[in-house]
Each structure stands twice: as structure tokens, then as C-alpha cells.
PDB file of C-alpha atoms in Angstrom:
ATOM      1  CA  PRO A  60     -10.385 -19.847 -30.625  1.00 46.00           C
ATOM      2  CA  ASP A  61     -12.528 -22.735 -29.527  1.00 53.00           C
ATOM      3  CA  VAL A  62     -14.127 -22.299 -26.127  1.00 56.00           C
ATOM      4  CA  LEU A  63     -15.675 -25.094 -24.122  1.00 56.00           C
ATOM      5  CA  PRO A  64     -19.055 -24.404 -22.486  1.00 60.00           C
ATOM      6  CA  GLY A  65     -18.704 -23.406 -18.830  1.00 62.00           C
ATOM      7  CA  VAL A  66     -14.971 -22.689 -19.116  1.00 61.00           C
ATOM      8  CA  GLN A  67     -13.809 -19.164 -18.306  1.00 60.00           C
ATOM      9  CA  LYS A  68     -11.591 -17.490 -20.886  1.00 59.00           C
ATOM     10  CA  GLU A  69      -9.711 -14.200 -20.558  1.00 57.00           C
ATOM     11  CA  CYS A  70      -9.365 -11.825 -23.441  1.00 56.00           C
ATOM     12  CA  GLN A  71      -7.246  -8.690 -23.596  1.00 55.00           C
ATOM     13  CA  CYS A  72      -8.936  -6.173 -25.812  1.00 55.00           C
ATOM     14  CA  ASN A  73      -8.086  -2.768 -27.207  1.00 54.00           C
ATOM     15  CA  SER A  74     -11.249  -0.796 -27.710  1.00 53.00           C
ATOM     16  CA  GLY A  75      -9.539   2.449 -28.686  1.00 52.00           C
ATOM     17  CA  ALA A  76     -11.371   4.063 -25.777  1.00 52.00           C
ATOM     18  CA  GLN A  77     -10.048   6.920 -23.691  1.00 56.00           C
ATOM     19  CA  ILE A  78      -7.315   6.269 -21.162  1.00 66.00           C
ATOM     20  CA  LEU A  79      -8.728   4.384 -18.192  1.00 66.00           C
ATOM     21  CA  LYS A  80      -8.517   6.141 -14.842  1.00 70.00           C
ATOM     22  CA  ALA A  81      -8.956   4.836 -11.311  1.00 70.00           C
ATOM     23  CA  GLY A  82     -12.588   4.932 -10.261  1.00 71.00           C
ATOM     24  CA  MET A  83     -13.993   4.718 -13.805  1.00 74.00           C
ATOM     25  CA  TYR A  84     -16.311   1.915 -14.808  1.00 74.00           C
ATOM     26  CA  LEU A  85     -15.686  -0.289 -17.824  1.00 73.00           C
ATOM     27  CA  ALA A  86     -18.489  -2.393 -19.306  1.00 77.00           C
ATOM     28  CA  GLY A  87     -18.319  -5.039 -22.005  1.00 78.00           C
ATOM     29  CA  ARG A  88     -20.347  -7.726 -23.748  1.00 81.00           C
ATOM     30  CA  ILE A  89     -19.319 -10.776 -25.736  1.00 80.00           C
ATOM     31  CA  LEU A  90     -20.620 -11.945 -29.097  1.00 79.00           C
ATOM     32  CA  ALA A  91     -19.775 -15.494 -30.116  1.00 78.00           C
ATOM     33  CA  VAL A  92     -19.319 -16.388 -33.775  1.00 79.00           C
ATOM     34  CA  ASN A  93     -18.976 -19.900 -35.164  1.00 79.00           C
ATOM     35  CA  SER A  94     -19.389 -21.597 -38.560  1.00 81.00           C
ATOM     36  CA  VAL A  95     -23.194 -21.508 -38.219  1.00 84.00           C
ATOM     37  CA  GLY A  96     -23.368 -17.762 -37.611  1.00 83.00           C
ATOM     38  CA  LEU A  97     -23.592 -15.123 -34.924  1.00 84.00           C
ATOM     39  CA  GLY A  98     -24.839 -15.813 -31.425  1.00 83.00           C
ATOM     40  CA  ASN A  99     -26.514 -13.356 -29.105  1.00 85.00           C
ATOM     41  CA  PHE A 100     -24.574 -10.807 -27.095  1.00 83.00           C
ATOM     42  CA  SER A 101     -23.947 -11.754 -23.483  1.00 83.00           C
ATOM     43  CA  ALA A 102     -25.323  -9.684 -20.640  1.00 85.00           C
ATOM     44  CA  PRO A 103     -23.086  -6.703 -19.941  1.00 83.00           C
ATOM     45  CA  ALA A 104     -20.331  -7.203 -17.406  1.00 81.00           C
ATOM     46  CA  LYS A 105     -19.150  -4.155 -15.503  1.00 81.00           C
ATOM     47  CA  ALA A 106     -15.905  -3.575 -13.608  1.00 78.00           C
ATOM     48  CA  ARG A 107     -14.507  -0.576 -11.778  1.00 77.00           C
ATOM     49  CA  ILE A 108     -10.940   0.388 -12.664  1.00 78.00           C
ATOM     50  CA  MET A 109      -8.598   0.343  -9.674  1.00 80.00           C
ATOM     51  CA  GLY A 110      -5.244   2.084  -9.432  1.00 83.00           C
ATOM     52  CA  ASN A 111      -2.416   2.149  -6.922  1.00 86.00           C
ATOM     53  CA  PRO A 112      -2.998   3.846  -3.573  1.00 88.00           C
ATOM     54  CA  SER A 113      -1.734   7.369  -3.005  1.00 88.00           C
ATOM     55  CA  PRO A 114       1.034   7.990  -0.425  1.00 89.00           C
ATOM     56  CA  VAL A 115       0.309   7.646   3.279  1.00 87.00           C
ATOM     57  CA  ARG A 116      -0.251  10.990   4.979  1.00 87.00           C
ATOM     58  CA  GLU A 117       1.210  12.765   8.003  1.00 86.00           C
ATOM     59  CA  PRO A 118       3.792  10.232   9.196  1.00 86.00           C
ATOM     60  CA  SER A 119       5.001  10.949  12.733  1.00 86.00           C
ATOM     61  CA  THR A 120       6.786   9.328  15.662  1.00 85.00           C
ATOM     62  CA  VAL A 121       6.640   9.387  19.452  1.00 85.00           C
ATOM     63  CA  GLU A 122       9.577   8.069  21.477  1.00 83.00           C
ATOM     64  CA  ASN A 123       9.022   6.091  24.664  1.00 82.00           C
ATOM     65  CA  SER A 124      11.536   4.532  27.051  1.00 81.00           C
ATOM     66  CA  ASP A 125      11.676   1.153  25.274  1.00 82.00           C
ATOM     67  CA  HIS A 126      10.021   1.718  21.883  1.00 84.00           C
ATOM     68  CA  ILE A 127       9.019   4.195  19.186  1.00 84.00           C
ATOM     69  CA  VAL A 128       5.421   4.542  18.028  1.00 85.00           C
ATOM     70  CA  PHE A 129       5.321   5.273  14.280  1.00 86.00           C
ATOM     71  CA  SER A 130       1.955   6.620  13.091  1.00 86.00           C
ATOM     72  CA  TRP A 131       0.452   7.738   9.795  1.00 86.00           C
ATOM     73  CA  LEU A 132      -2.879   8.429   8.146  1.00 85.00           C
ATOM     74  CA  ALA A 133      -4.049   6.016   5.475  1.00 83.00           C
ATOM     75  CA  PRO A 134      -3.931   7.202   1.850  1.00 86.00           C
ATOM     76  CA  SER A 135      -6.739   9.525   0.801  1.00 84.00           C
ATOM     77  CA  ASP A 136      -6.993   7.549  -2.452  1.00 85.00           C
ATOM     78  CA  THR A 137      -6.988   3.831  -1.706  1.00 82.00           C
ATOM     79  CA  GLY A 138      -7.313   2.853  -5.365  1.00 83.00           C
ATOM     80  CA  PHE A 139     -10.625   3.985  -6.827  1.00 82.00           C
ATOM     81  CA  GLY A 140      -9.961   7.716  -6.609  1.00 79.00           C
ATOM     82  CA  ASP A 141     -11.575   7.749  -3.165  1.00 79.00           C
ATOM     83  CA  SER A 142     -11.343   5.735   0.057  1.00 76.00           C
ATOM     84  CA  ASN A 143     -13.612   2.869  -1.051  1.00 77.00           C
ATOM     85  CA  ALA A 144     -10.919   0.277  -1.791  1.00 78.00           C
ATOM     86  CA  THR A 145      -9.400  -1.876   0.910  1.00 79.00           C
ATOM     87  CA  ILE A 146      -5.740  -1.510   1.823  1.00 82.00           C
ATOM     88  CA  LEU A 147      -4.452  -5.075   2.149  1.00 83.00           C
ATOM     89  CA  TYR A 148      -1.395  -4.214   4.219  1.00 82.00           C
ATOM     90  CA  TYR A 149       1.433  -1.732   4.718  1.00 85.00           C
ATOM     91  CA  PHE A 150       5.180  -2.027   4.394  1.00 84.00           C
ATOM     92  CA  VAL A 151       7.036  -0.003   7.017  1.00 85.00           C
ATOM     93  CA  TYR A 152      10.679   0.739   6.334  1.00 84.00           C
ATOM     94  CA  LEU A 153      12.999   1.411   9.278  1.00 84.00           C
ATOM     95  CA  SER A 154      16.575   2.371   8.453  1.00 84.00           C
ATOM     96  CA  ASP A 155      19.607   4.125   9.863  1.00 83.00           C
ATOM     97  CA  CYS A 156      20.265   5.491   6.331  1.00 82.00           C
ATOM     98  CA  HIS A 157      18.181   8.377   4.995  1.00 80.00           C
ATOM     99  CA  ASP A 158      17.879   6.747   1.542  1.00 80.00           C
ATOM    100  CA  PHE A 159      16.695   3.378   2.965  1.00 78.00           C
ATOM    101  CA  SER A 160      19.535   1.669   1.143  1.00 75.00           C
ATOM    102  CA  LEU A 161      20.074  -2.059   1.428  1.00 74.00           C
ATOM    103  CA  ARG A 162      23.865  -1.650   1.159  1.00 78.00           C
ATOM    104  CA  GLU A 163      26.063  -3.293   3.787  1.00 78.00           C
ATOM    105  CA  SER A 164      26.722  -0.133   5.768  1.00 80.00           C
ATOM    106  CA  CYS A 165      22.994   0.453   6.324  1.00 80.00           C
ATOM    107  CA  ASP A 166      20.728  -1.419   8.669  1.00 81.00           C
ATOM    108  CA  THR A 167      17.349  -1.386   6.906  1.00 79.00           C
ATOM    109  CA  SER A 168      14.376  -3.441   8.089  1.00 80.00           C
ATOM    110  CA  ILE A 169      11.217  -3.897   6.051  1.00 78.00           C
ATOM    111  CA  LEU A 170       8.179  -4.841   8.105  1.00 78.00           C
ATOM    112  CA  ARG A 171       5.032  -6.136   6.428  1.00 74.00           C
ATOM    113  CA  LEU A 172       2.121  -5.007   8.527  1.00 67.00           C
ATOM    114  CA  ASN A 173      -1.220  -6.660   8.621  1.00 59.00           C
ATOM    115  CA  ASP A 174      -3.866  -6.438  11.307  1.00 45.00           C
ATOM    116  CA  THR A 175      -1.872  -8.617  13.734  1.00 42.00           C
ATOM    117  CA  LEU A 176       1.176  -6.313  13.751  1.00 50.00           C
ATOM    118  CA  ALA A 177      -0.254  -2.824  13.313  1.00 54.00           C
ATOM    119  CA  THR A 178      -3.189  -0.945  14.717  1.00 61.00           C
ATOM    120  CA  CYS A 179      -5.004   0.542  11.760  1.00 67.00           C
ATOM    121  CA  ASP A 180      -8.613   1.448  11.263  1.00 60.00           C
ATOM    122  CA  ALA A 181      -8.019   1.777   7.501  1.00 47.00           C
ATOM    123  CA  GLY A 182     -10.887   0.013   5.866  1.00 46.00           C
ATOM    124  CA  LYS A 183     -13.261   0.163   2.982  1.00 44.00           C
ATOM    125  CA  GLY A 184     -15.427   3.236   2.808  1.00 43.00           C
ATOM    126  CA  SER A 185     -14.041   4.940   5.890  1.00 46.00           C
ATOM    127  CA  SER A 186     -15.313   8.522   6.061  1.00 49.00           C
ATOM    128  CA  ALA A 187     -12.814   9.731   8.690  1.00 47.00           C
ATOM    129  CA  PRO A 188      -9.054   9.667   8.066  1.00 54.00           C
ATOM    130  CA  ALA A 189      -7.768   6.248   9.058  1.00 66.00           C
ATOM    131  CA  ASN A 190      -5.061   6.466  11.697  1.00 80.00           C
ATOM    132  CA  CYS A 191      -2.484   3.675  11.650  1.00 83.00           C
ATOM    133  CA  SER A 192       0.404   2.977  14.007  1.00 83.00           C
ATOM    134  CA  ILE A 193       2.988   0.385  14.911  1.00 84.00           C
ATOM    135  CA  ILE A 194       5.180  -0.041  17.968  1.00 83.00           C
ATOM    136  CA  ILE A 195       8.824  -0.574  17.030  1.00 83.00           C
ATOM    137  CA  ASP A 196      10.452  -2.092  20.088  1.00 81.00           C
ATOM    138  CA  GLU A 197      13.959  -1.705  21.434  1.00 78.00           C
ATOM    139  CA  ALA A 198      14.657  -5.409  21.847  1.00 72.00           C
ATOM    140  CA  THR A 199      14.176  -6.164  18.146  1.00 76.00           C
ATOM    141  CA  TYR A 200      15.097  -3.068  16.146  1.00 78.00           C
ATOM    142  CA  LEU A 201      16.459  -0.122  18.147  1.00 79.00           C
ATOM    143  CA  PHE A 202      19.830   0.757  19.630  1.00 78.00           C
ATOM    144  CA  GLU A 203      20.488   3.508  22.174  1.00 79.00           C
ATOM    145  CA  GLY A 204      21.705   6.671  20.474  1.00 79.00           C
ATOM    146  CA  GLY A 205      20.638   5.437  17.032  1.00 80.00           C
ATOM    147  CA  ILE A 206      19.060   7.745  14.454  1.00 82.00           C
ATOM    148  CA  TYR A 207      16.273   6.085  12.493  1.00 83.00           C
ATOM    149  CA  TYR A 208      14.329   6.993   9.352  1.00 84.00           C
ATOM    150  CA  MET A 209      10.846   5.584   8.790  1.00 85.00           C
ATOM    151  CA  LYS A 210       8.318   5.459   5.963  1.00 85.00           C
ATOM    152  CA  ALA A 211       5.152   3.482   5.233  1.00 87.00           C
ATOM    153  CA  ILE A 212       3.795   2.331   1.869  1.00 88.00           C
ATOM    154  CA  ALA A 213       0.247   1.002   1.350  1.00 87.00           C
ATOM    155  CA  LYS A 214      -0.651  -2.026  -0.812  1.00 87.00           C
ATOM    156  CA  ASN A 215      -4.014  -2.742  -2.411  1.00 86.00           C
ATOM    157  CA  GLU A 216      -5.064  -5.413  -4.924  1.00 86.00           C
ATOM    158  CA  VAL A 217      -3.326  -3.592  -7.809  1.00 85.00           C
ATOM    159  CA  GLY A 218       0.031  -2.957  -6.206  1.00 87.00           C
ATOM    160  CA  PHE A 219       2.066  -0.721  -3.965  1.00 88.00           C
ATOM    161  CA  GLY A 220       1.228   2.887  -3.290  1.00 88.00           C
ATOM    162  CA  PHE A 221       3.374   5.791  -4.196  1.00 82.00           C
ATOM    163  CA  VAL A 222       6.080   6.901  -1.791  1.00 79.00           C
ATOM    164  CA  SER A 223       5.324  10.164  -0.050  1.00 70.00           C
ATOM    165  CA  GLN A 224       7.422  13.142  -1.062  1.00 65.00           C
ATOM    166  CA  ALA A 225       6.983  14.583   2.444  1.00 60.00           C
ATOM    167  CA  PRO A 226      10.160  14.920   4.540  1.00 60.00           C
ATOM    168  CA  LEU A 227      11.295  11.614   5.997  1.00 64.00           C
ATOM    169  CA  VAL A 228      10.368  10.827   9.558  1.00 69.00           C
ATOM    170  CA  ARG A 229      13.628  10.971  11.521  1.00 68.00           C
ATOM    171  CA  GLN A 230      13.739   9.867  15.150  1.00 66.00           C
ATOM    172  CA  THR A 231      16.611   9.543  17.577  1.00 69.00           C
ATOM    173  CA  PHE A 232      16.265   6.862  20.215  1.00 67.00           C
ATOM    174  CA  LYS A 233      17.217   7.324  23.892  1.00 61.00           C
ATOM    175  CA  LEU A 234      19.161  10.533  23.815  1.00 51.00           C
ATOM    176  CA  PHE A 235      17.838  11.569  27.210  1.00 49.00           C
ATOM    177  CA  PRO A 236      20.283  13.398  29.577  1.00 45.00           C
TER     178      PRO A 236
END
């Protein structure tokens, strides 16, 4: 196809190469051909393949008199096969149904957490496990005697992380004598 100088064009190519995996590098060059002949190859462009984040780790809760603190460790694989990709935000699911159903009989809330709502030191290149937490307050989400299930899912530039297969975090609220 005709390409105008200075205009970016995307091309999806099938090189027959091995299956791409998160963390691998892919390099490519472009050769233009027109009615006059072949041009020169462009300088190589290199990109690192990113995948979805792995599940969050070690979810836990602590109950207080007027809120629950839900905590987790950031995924060990944030997208590049290591912890060198940035987690954009987390979705925290809070439900009174163990399957997090959105059916009428279930009260399920989905909270999108960014830096203003959650405390999380998950960042690019973090060498220590990133500890994240959110305070879920009584006034907005909790009812006395309620049983709640919670899970967190990370999101990077590619998409949503996988859901942990660990047992669900289950927390009763205000069942003090």
C-alpha cells in the first residue's frame, strides 16, 4: 500500500517464529519497495513482549470496629515475566456471595483502585514484595453480621491479571459478643 512520508503505519506480520512469551524481545526492520526498486532497510526496532499479570498473592483481612482492611501482595509477574512492568490499577471485588455473582440476590461491589483509593507500593522494578491494602468502610459497604468475600485482580497495559486459585478471603463483620 502507498505510505505517505512521516505517517505512521501499523502492520501485522506473521514471521513463522516461535511462540512469543512475556519478557521476550522482538526486533524487526522494514524494507520499502516501489516501482523504481528496493529501498534500504530501516534501523531495527525492538519491543519487549508483555503479558497479563499473574494473580495477586497472600490476600488477607483485618477487621476493625468500623471497617475492614483488605491486603494483598502485588503479582510476582507484572507482565514481563518479572516485576518490571507497572501495574496500572487493581479491581477489588467485595461480595456477600462466594462466587461474586452479579445476580439479584447477591450484593457485589467492584472497586477500581488507583493510588488515591488504595495504599500500594507496587511499582516498576520493585525488588521487595509490594504490599497493597484498602480500607473498606462500614458506612459505604458493610453491614453488621454480614459475611463478605474479597478478591483483587491486577491490571497492566495488556489486560487483567489472572484470578488467584487460593481460597477466597472470607470475613465476617461485627460479630463481637
